[in-house]
Amino acid sequence: NAGVTQTPKFQVLKTGQSMTLQCAQDMNHNSMYWYRQDPGMGLRLIYYSASEGTTDKGEVPNGYNVSRLNKREFSLRLESAAPSQTSVYFCASRGFDGTGGSNQPQHFGDGTRLSIL
Amino acid sequence: AQSVTQLGSHVSVSEGALVLLRCNYSSSVPPYLFWYVQYPNQGLQLLLKYTSAATLVKGINGFEAEFKKSETSFHLTKPSAHMSDAAEYFCAVSTLSQGAQKLVFGQGTRLTINP
């Protein structure tokens, strides 16, 4: 009953280093998402993948890249980390309700807490 | 474009008192609305969702929300607060773009329960 699993849970990087945040879901969901959470700003969408093989930019994509490796996995990469990318990152997934509607909820992982010095 | 405003970044109530967390939305189409709860160091958990089937929606842990189109509101309430309700609460509106659902979140309201 894992749901959405994110690794690592915590990470400290130096400015300019690169890293990949991993996300996997076991619910056979079509859509996957990456958000960042900053104090007082709610969650902001970085990138999303509506289905396997597609990715699109969200509200704050600059400085990030993503890969939808297969239906289960969706990774987020920071090529050259900057202090402004210090945040908590959440991955989410959502199933398809068969009607094309948008009333199915997203399911969230527990987050990756990333600090960039 | 859809947007959500949560009134009050912090709300404090006494144990046993009414909880009221406010959410107003802006949407050009009939909205799908969600409330999520986030406990410390955890991800977001769905509390309830509005899908137009009923204006009063019941969720988990005794929470409910009422959709009021005339007021563009979807406020979250609980009749009697419990210490375990202390958490951050997020209201979100759903949009469809190129076949993908996107959620637009409010800024969040941190609920504190006083003993």
PDB file of C-alpha atoms in Angstrom:
ATOM      1  CA  ASN A   1       0.000   0.000   0.000  1.00  0.00           C
ATOM      2  CA  ALA A   2       2.905   2.360  -0.800  1.00  0.00           C
ATOM      3  CA  GLY A   3       1.106   4.929  -2.996  1.00  0.00           C
ATOM      4  CA  VAL A   4       3.604   7.617  -4.059  1.00  0.00           C
ATOM      5  CA  THR A   5       7.201   7.104  -2.942  1.00  0.00           C
ATOM      6  CA  GLN A   6       9.824   9.848  -3.096  1.00  0.00           C
ATOM      7  CA  THR A   7      13.562   9.489  -2.624  1.00  0.00           C
ATOM      8  CA  PRO A   8      15.575  10.860  -0.978  1.00  0.00           C
ATOM      9  CA  LYS A   9      13.673  12.363   1.954  1.00  0.00           C
ATOM     10  CA  PHE A  10      16.384  14.891   2.761  1.00  0.00           C
ATOM     11  CA  GLN A  11      19.306  16.300   0.805  1.00  0.00           C
ATOM     12  CA  VAL A  12      21.851  19.082   1.212  1.00  0.00           C
ATOM     13  CA  LEU A  13      23.638  20.343  -1.882  1.00  0.00           C
ATOM     14  CA  LYS A  14      26.198  22.980  -2.657  1.00  0.00           C
ATOM     15  CA  THR A  15      25.468  25.671  -5.215  1.00  0.00           C
ATOM     16  CA  GLY A  16      26.189  24.375  -8.701  1.00  0.00           C
ATOM     17  CA  GLN A  17      25.811  20.693  -7.893  1.00  0.00           C
ATOM     18  CA  SER A  18      23.286  18.562  -9.706  1.00  0.00           C
ATOM     19  CA  MET A  19      20.880  15.960  -8.432  1.00  0.00           C
ATOM     20  CA  THR A  20      17.825  13.961  -9.401  1.00  0.00           C
ATOM     21  CA  LEU A  21      14.763  13.528  -7.229  1.00  0.00           C
ATOM     22  CA  GLN A  22      13.005  10.237  -7.769  1.00  0.00           C
ATOM     23  CA  CYS A  23       9.283   9.509  -7.641  1.00  0.00           C
ATOM     24  CA  ALA A  24       7.400   6.271  -8.185  1.00  0.00           C
ATOM     25  CA  GLN A  25       3.722   5.380  -7.856  1.00  0.00           C
ATOM     26  CA  ASP A  26       2.138   1.959  -7.676  1.00  0.00           C
ATOM     27  CA  MET A  27      -1.480   2.933  -8.367  1.00  0.00           C
ATOM     28  CA  ASN A  28      -1.305   2.619 -12.179  1.00  0.00           C
ATOM     29  CA  HIS A  29      -2.000   6.342 -12.497  1.00  0.00           C
ATOM     30  CA  ASN A  30      -1.647   8.117 -15.806  1.00  0.00           C
ATOM     31  CA  SER A  31      -0.712  11.614 -14.652  1.00  0.00           C
ATOM     32  CA  MET A  32       2.207  12.633 -12.473  1.00  0.00           C
ATOM     33  CA  TYR A  33       3.287  16.005 -11.100  1.00  0.00           C
ATOM     34  CA  TRP A  34       6.143  17.802  -9.394  1.00  0.00           C
ATOM     35  CA  TYR A  35       5.481  20.698  -7.004  1.00  0.00           C
ATOM     36  CA  ARG A  36       7.585  22.851  -4.774  1.00  0.00           C
ATOM     37  CA  GLN A  37       6.322  24.166  -1.446  1.00  0.00           C
ATOM     38  CA  ASP A  38       7.644  27.391   0.026  1.00  0.00           C
ATOM     39  CA  PRO A  39       6.367  29.174   3.160  1.00  0.00           C
ATOM     40  CA  GLY A  40       3.328  31.342   2.486  1.00  0.00           C
ATOM     41  CA  MET A  41       3.124  30.347  -1.167  1.00  0.00           C
ATOM     42  CA  GLY A  42       1.238  27.086  -1.113  1.00  0.00           C
ATOM     43  CA  LEU A  43       2.301  24.517  -3.686  1.00  0.00           C
ATOM     44  CA  ARG A  44       3.450  25.577  -7.132  1.00  0.00           C
ATOM     45  CA  LEU A  45       3.544  23.258 -10.098  1.00  0.00           C
ATOM     46  CA  ILE A  46       6.978  22.759 -11.653  1.00  0.00           C
ATOM     47  CA  TYR A  47       6.311  20.134 -14.350  1.00  0.00           C
ATOM     48  CA  TYR A  48       3.680  17.544 -15.057  1.00  0.00           C
ATOM     49  CA  SER A  49       3.182  14.498 -17.215  1.00  0.00           C
ATOM     50  CA  ALA A  50      -0.349  13.831 -18.413  1.00  0.00           C
ATOM     51  CA  SER A  51       0.549  10.352 -19.600  1.00  0.00           C
ATOM     52  CA  GLU A  52       3.555   8.167 -20.255  1.00  0.00           C
ATOM     53  CA  GLY A  53       5.719   9.791 -22.905  1.00  0.00           C
ATOM     54  CA  THR A  54       4.557  13.384 -22.384  1.00  0.00           C
ATOM     55  CA  THR A  55       5.799  16.176 -20.144  1.00  0.00           C
ATOM     56  CA  ASP A  56       4.818  19.842 -19.894  1.00  0.00           C
ATOM     57  CA  LYS A  57       5.916  22.919 -18.005  1.00  0.00           C
ATOM     58  CA  GLY A  58       3.991  24.170 -15.042  1.00  0.00           C
ATOM     59  CA  GLU A  59       4.098  27.507 -13.266  1.00  0.00           C
ATOM     60  CA  VAL A  60       7.777  27.518 -12.198  1.00  0.00           C
ATOM     61  CA  PRO A  61       9.847  25.286 -14.540  1.00  0.00           C
ATOM     62  CA  ASN A  62      13.041  27.328 -14.801  1.00  0.00           C
ATOM     63  CA  GLY A  63      16.107  25.487 -13.521  1.00  0.00           C
ATOM     64  CA  TYR A  64      14.458  22.061 -13.649  1.00  0.00           C
ATOM     65  CA  ASN A  65      14.097  19.165 -16.055  1.00  0.00           C
ATOM     66  CA  VAL A  66      11.946  16.062 -15.832  1.00  0.00           C
ATOM     67  CA  SER A  67      11.817  12.564 -17.241  1.00  0.00           C
ATOM     68  CA  ARG A  68       8.795  10.284 -17.369  1.00  0.00           C
ATOM     69  CA  LEU A  69      10.798   7.066 -17.342  1.00  0.00           C
ATOM     70  CA  ASN A  70       7.759   4.793 -17.589  1.00  0.00           C
ATOM     71  CA  LYS A  71       4.207   4.827 -16.284  1.00  0.00           C
ATOM     72  CA  ARG A  72       5.364   4.398 -12.675  1.00  0.00           C
ATOM     73  CA  GLU A  73       8.312   6.777 -12.467  1.00  0.00           C
ATOM     74  CA  PHE A  74       8.719  10.525 -12.880  1.00  0.00           C
ATOM     75  CA  SER A  75      12.034  12.153 -11.955  1.00  0.00           C
ATOM     76  CA  LEU A  76      12.970  15.790 -11.388  1.00  0.00           C
ATOM     77  CA  ARG A  77      16.496  16.994 -12.107  1.00  0.00           C
ATOM     78  CA  LEU A  78      18.308  20.087 -10.934  1.00  0.00           C
ATOM     79  CA  GLU A  79      21.227  20.569 -13.328  1.00  0.00           C
ATOM     80  CA  SER A  80      22.963  23.375 -11.420  1.00  0.00           C
ATOM     81  CA  ALA A  81      21.426  23.923  -8.018  1.00  0.00           C
ATOM     82  CA  ALA A  82      20.883  27.464  -6.737  1.00  0.00           C
ATOM     83  CA  PRO A  83      19.980  28.645  -3.206  1.00  0.00           C
ATOM     84  CA  SER A  84      16.586  29.805  -4.568  1.00  0.00           C
ATOM     85  CA  GLN A  85      15.756  26.151  -5.164  1.00  0.00           C
ATOM     86  CA  THR A  86      15.864  25.374  -1.458  1.00  0.00           C
ATOM     87  CA  SER A  87      12.389  24.025  -0.875  1.00  0.00           C
ATOM     88  CA  VAL A  88      10.275  21.001  -0.130  1.00  0.00           C
ATOM     89  CA  TYR A  89       9.470  19.070  -3.297  1.00  0.00           C
ATOM     90  CA  PHE A  90       6.365  16.954  -3.659  1.00  0.00           C
ATOM     91  CA  CYS A  91       5.487  14.425  -6.282  1.00  0.00           C
ATOM     92  CA  ALA A  92       1.853  13.545  -6.953  1.00  0.00           C
ATOM     93  CA  SER A  93      -0.084  11.223  -9.208  1.00  0.00           C
ATOM     94  CA  ARG A  94      -3.653  11.036 -10.437  1.00  0.00           C
ATOM     95  CA  GLY A  95      -5.725   8.342 -12.062  1.00  0.00           C
ATOM     96  CA  PHE A  96      -7.993   8.749 -15.060  1.00  0.00           C
ATOM     97  CA  ASP A  97     -11.680   8.719 -14.238  1.00  0.00           C
ATOM     98  CA  GLY A  98     -12.777   7.727 -17.722  1.00  0.00           C
ATOM     99  CA  THR A  99     -14.854  10.819 -18.333  1.00  0.00           C
ATOM    100  CA  GLY A 100     -12.150  13.366 -19.012  1.00  0.00           C
ATOM    101  CA  GLY A 101     -13.246  15.329 -16.001  1.00  0.00           C
ATOM    102  CA  SER A 102     -10.960  16.902 -13.465  1.00  0.00           C
ATOM    103  CA  ASN A 103     -12.600  15.771 -10.232  1.00  0.00           C
ATOM    104  CA  GLN A 104     -10.202  12.990  -9.379  1.00  0.00           C
ATOM    105  CA  PRO A 105      -7.847  13.973  -6.556  1.00  0.00           C
ATOM    106  CA  GLN A 106      -4.108  13.906  -6.742  1.00  0.00           C
ATOM    107  CA  HIS A 107      -2.207  11.634  -4.371  1.00  0.00           C
ATOM    108  CA  PHE A 108       0.952  13.020  -2.814  1.00  0.00           C
ATOM    109  CA  GLY A 109       4.230  11.587  -1.613  1.00  0.00           C
ATOM    110  CA  ASP A 110       5.826  12.629   1.681  1.00  0.00           C
ATOM    111  CA  GLY A 111       8.214  15.087   0.042  1.00  0.00           C
ATOM    112  CA  THR A 112      11.927  15.689  -0.362  1.00  0.00           C
ATOM    113  CA  ARG A 113      13.417  18.432   1.778  1.00  0.00           C
ATOM    114  CA  LEU A 114      16.210  20.030  -0.228  1.00  0.00           C
ATOM    115  CA  SER A 115      18.667  22.615   1.076  1.00  0.00           C
ATOM    116  CA  ILE A 116      21.149  24.333  -1.192  1.00  0.00           C
ATOM    117  CA  LEU A 117      24.037  26.157   0.417  1.00  0.00           C
TER     118      LEU A 117
ATOM    119  CA  ALA B   1      -7.535  31.702 -15.085  1.00  0.00           C
ATOM    120  CA  GLN B   2      -8.536  29.823 -11.977  1.00  0.00           C
ATOM    121  CA  SER B   3      -7.257  30.998  -8.610  1.00  0.00           C
ATOM    122  CA  VAL B   4      -7.825  30.385  -4.912  1.00  0.00           C
ATOM    123  CA  THR B   5      -7.560  32.719  -1.949  1.00  0.00           C
ATOM    124  CA  GLN B   6      -7.444  31.451   1.611  1.00  0.00           C
ATOM    125  CA  LEU B   7      -8.307  34.130   4.122  1.00  0.00           C
ATOM    126  CA  GLY B   8      -6.026  33.951   7.120  1.00  0.00           C
ATOM    127  CA  SER B   9      -2.630  32.306   7.070  1.00  0.00           C
ATOM    128  CA  HIS B  10      -3.015  31.331  10.728  1.00  0.00           C
ATOM    129  CA  VAL B  11      -6.147  30.365  12.645  1.00  0.00           C
ATOM    130  CA  SER B  12      -6.176  29.498  16.320  1.00  0.00           C
ATOM    131  CA  VAL B  13      -9.132  27.920  18.135  1.00  0.00           C
ATOM    132  CA  SER B  14      -9.716  26.242  21.468  1.00  0.00           C
ATOM    133  CA  GLU B  15     -10.240  22.528  21.730  1.00  0.00           C
ATOM    134  CA  GLY B  16     -13.956  21.831  21.316  1.00  0.00           C
ATOM    135  CA  ALA B  17     -14.624  25.094  19.455  1.00  0.00           C
ATOM    136  CA  LEU B  18     -15.874  25.511  15.906  1.00  0.00           C
ATOM    137  CA  VAL B  19     -13.256  25.431  13.174  1.00  0.00           C
ATOM    138  CA  LEU B  20     -13.846  27.677  10.148  1.00  0.00           C
ATOM    139  CA  LEU B  21     -11.232  27.943   7.399  1.00  0.00           C
ATOM    140  CA  ARG B  22     -12.098  30.229   4.524  1.00  0.00           C
ATOM    141  CA  CYS B  23     -11.541  29.654   0.832  1.00  0.00           C
ATOM    142  CA  ASN B  24     -12.693  31.760  -2.105  1.00  0.00           C
ATOM    143  CA  TYR B  25     -12.118  30.767  -5.678  1.00  0.00           C
ATOM    144  CA  SER B  26     -12.117  32.333  -9.093  1.00  0.00           C
ATOM    145  CA  SER B  27     -13.081  30.179 -12.043  1.00  0.00           C
ATOM    146  CA  SER B  28     -14.511  30.806 -15.486  1.00  0.00           C
ATOM    147  CA  VAL B  29     -16.123  27.370 -15.581  1.00  0.00           C
ATOM    148  CA  PRO B  30     -17.933  25.295 -12.950  1.00  0.00           C
ATOM    149  CA  PRO B  31     -15.110  24.412 -10.597  1.00  0.00           C
ATOM    150  CA  TYR B  32     -13.924  21.227  -9.014  1.00  0.00           C
ATOM    151  CA  LEU B  33     -12.649  22.117  -5.547  1.00  0.00           C
ATOM    152  CA  PHE B  34     -10.567  20.245  -3.009  1.00  0.00           C
ATOM    153  CA  TRP B  35      -9.405  20.609   0.566  1.00  0.00           C
ATOM    154  CA  TYR B  36      -6.161  18.942   1.564  1.00  0.00           C
ATOM    155  CA  VAL B  37      -4.524  18.645   4.990  1.00  0.00           C
ATOM    156  CA  GLN B  38      -0.795  18.494   5.670  1.00  0.00           C
ATOM    157  CA  TYR B  39       0.534  17.233   8.998  1.00  0.00           C
ATOM    158  CA  PRO B  40       4.111  18.135   9.955  1.00  0.00           C
ATOM    159  CA  ASN B  41       6.751  16.541   7.751  1.00  0.00           C
ATOM    160  CA  GLN B  42       4.166  14.749   5.661  1.00  0.00           C
ATOM    161  CA  GLY B  43       2.617  15.075   2.247  1.00  0.00           C
ATOM    162  CA  LEU B  44      -0.866  16.352   1.474  1.00  0.00           C
ATOM    163  CA  GLN B  45      -3.848  14.178   2.273  1.00  0.00           C
ATOM    164  CA  LEU B  46      -7.264  14.660   0.698  1.00  0.00           C
ATOM    165  CA  LEU B  47      -9.928  15.854   3.147  1.00  0.00           C
ATOM    166  CA  LEU B  48     -12.825  16.268   0.739  1.00  0.00           C
ATOM    167  CA  LYS B  49     -13.759  17.316  -2.775  1.00  0.00           C
ATOM    168  CA  TYR B  50     -16.613  19.143  -4.464  1.00  0.00           C
ATOM    169  CA  THR B  51     -17.767  17.701  -7.754  1.00  0.00           C
ATOM    170  CA  SER B  52     -21.179  19.393  -8.204  1.00  0.00           C
ATOM    171  CA  ALA B  53     -23.175  16.394  -6.943  1.00  0.00           C
ATOM    172  CA  ALA B  54     -24.027  18.166  -3.673  1.00  0.00           C
ATOM    173  CA  THR B  55     -23.220  21.591  -2.291  1.00  0.00           C
ATOM    174  CA  LEU B  56     -22.490  20.273   1.225  1.00  0.00           C
ATOM    175  CA  VAL B  57     -19.587  17.878   1.137  1.00  0.00           C
ATOM    176  CA  LYS B  58     -18.550  15.658   4.028  1.00  0.00           C
ATOM    177  CA  GLY B  59     -14.964  14.595   4.385  1.00  0.00           C
ATOM    178  CA  ILE B  60     -12.753  12.649   6.711  1.00  0.00           C
ATOM    179  CA  ASN B  61     -12.141  13.412  10.396  1.00  0.00           C
ATOM    180  CA  GLY B  62     -15.492  15.209  10.817  1.00  0.00           C
ATOM    181  CA  PHE B  63     -14.755  18.019   8.378  1.00  0.00           C
ATOM    182  CA  GLU B  64     -17.249  19.345   5.864  1.00  0.00           C
ATOM    183  CA  ALA B  65     -17.363  22.155   3.326  1.00  0.00           C
ATOM    184  CA  GLU B  66     -20.172  24.024   1.650  1.00  0.00           C
ATOM    185  CA  PHE B  67     -19.992  25.214  -1.937  1.00  0.00           C
ATOM    186  CA  LYS B  68     -21.664  28.599  -2.422  1.00  0.00           C
ATOM    187  CA  LYS B  69     -21.643  29.701  -6.031  1.00  0.00           C
ATOM    188  CA  SER B  70     -23.086  33.147  -5.297  1.00  0.00           C
ATOM    189  CA  GLU B  71     -20.228  33.848  -2.900  1.00  0.00           C
ATOM    190  CA  THR B  72     -17.584  31.893  -4.869  1.00  0.00           C
ATOM    191  CA  SER B  73     -16.680  30.222  -1.591  1.00  0.00           C
ATOM    192  CA  PHE B  74     -15.850  26.749  -0.335  1.00  0.00           C
ATOM    193  CA  HIS B  75     -15.256  27.196   3.388  1.00  0.00           C
ATOM    194  CA  LEU B  76     -14.137  24.264   5.542  1.00  0.00           C
ATOM    195  CA  THR B  77     -15.759  23.664   8.926  1.00  0.00           C
ATOM    196  CA  LYS B  78     -15.679  21.250  11.820  1.00  0.00           C
ATOM    197  CA  PRO B  79     -18.109  21.629  14.738  1.00  0.00           C
ATOM    198  CA  SER B  80     -15.674  20.687  17.487  1.00  0.00           C
ATOM    199  CA  ALA B  81     -11.908  20.998  17.183  1.00  0.00           C
ATOM    200  CA  HIS B  82      -9.606  18.265  18.418  1.00  0.00           C
ATOM    201  CA  MET B  83      -5.924  18.576  19.226  1.00  0.00           C
ATOM    202  CA  SER B  84      -5.157  16.186  16.384  1.00  0.00           C
ATOM    203  CA  ASP B  85      -6.605  18.714  13.884  1.00  0.00           C
ATOM    204  CA  ALA B  86      -3.537  20.928  14.241  1.00  0.00           C
ATOM    205  CA  ALA B  87      -2.062  21.022  10.734  1.00  0.00           C
ATOM    206  CA  GLU B  88      -1.873  23.133   7.600  1.00  0.00           C
ATOM    207  CA  TYR B  89      -4.881  23.149   5.310  1.00  0.00           C
ATOM    208  CA  PHE B  90      -4.895  23.880   1.600  1.00  0.00           C
ATOM    209  CA  CYS B  91      -7.786  24.713  -0.673  1.00  0.00           C
ATOM    210  CA  ALA B  92      -7.309  23.964  -4.385  1.00  0.00           C
ATOM    211  CA  VAL B  93      -9.229  24.400  -7.630  1.00  0.00           C
ATOM    212  CA  SER B  94      -8.876  21.973 -10.500  1.00  0.00           C
ATOM    213  CA  THR B  95      -8.401  22.861 -14.150  1.00  0.00           C
ATOM    214  CA  LEU B  96      -8.034  20.783 -17.273  1.00  0.00           C
ATOM    215  CA  SER B  97      -5.285  21.654 -19.718  1.00  0.00           C
ATOM    216  CA  GLN B  98      -4.389  19.529 -22.726  1.00  0.00           C
ATOM    217  CA  GLY B  99      -5.941  16.490 -21.117  1.00  0.00           C
ATOM    218  CA  ALA B 100      -4.166  16.903 -17.803  1.00  0.00           C
ATOM    219  CA  GLN B 101      -5.694  18.042 -14.556  1.00  0.00           C
ATOM    220  CA  LYS B 102      -3.824  20.804 -12.800  1.00  0.00           C
ATOM    221  CA  LEU B 103      -4.413  21.979  -9.259  1.00  0.00           C
ATOM    222  CA  VAL B 104      -4.062  25.618  -8.262  1.00  0.00           C
ATOM    223  CA  PHE B 105      -3.489  25.881  -4.523  1.00  0.00           C
ATOM    224  CA  GLY B 106      -4.214  28.609  -2.038  1.00  0.00           C
ATOM    225  CA  GLN B 107      -1.454  29.841   0.229  1.00  0.00           C
ATOM    226  CA  GLY B 108      -2.483  27.565   3.064  1.00  0.00           C
ATOM    227  CA  THR B 109      -3.920  28.132   6.557  1.00  0.00           C
ATOM    228  CA  ARG B 110      -2.105  26.845   9.598  1.00  0.00           C
ATOM    229  CA  LEU B 111      -4.568  25.687  12.255  1.00  0.00           C
ATOM    230  CA  THR B 112      -3.497  25.739  15.886  1.00  0.00           C
ATOM    231  CA  ILE B 113      -5.617  24.121  18.615  1.00  0.00           C
ATOM    232  CA  ASN B 114      -5.330  25.521  22.134  1.00  0.00           C
ATOM    233  CA  PRO B 115      -5.993  23.155  25.046  1.00  0.00           C
TER     234      PRO B 115
END
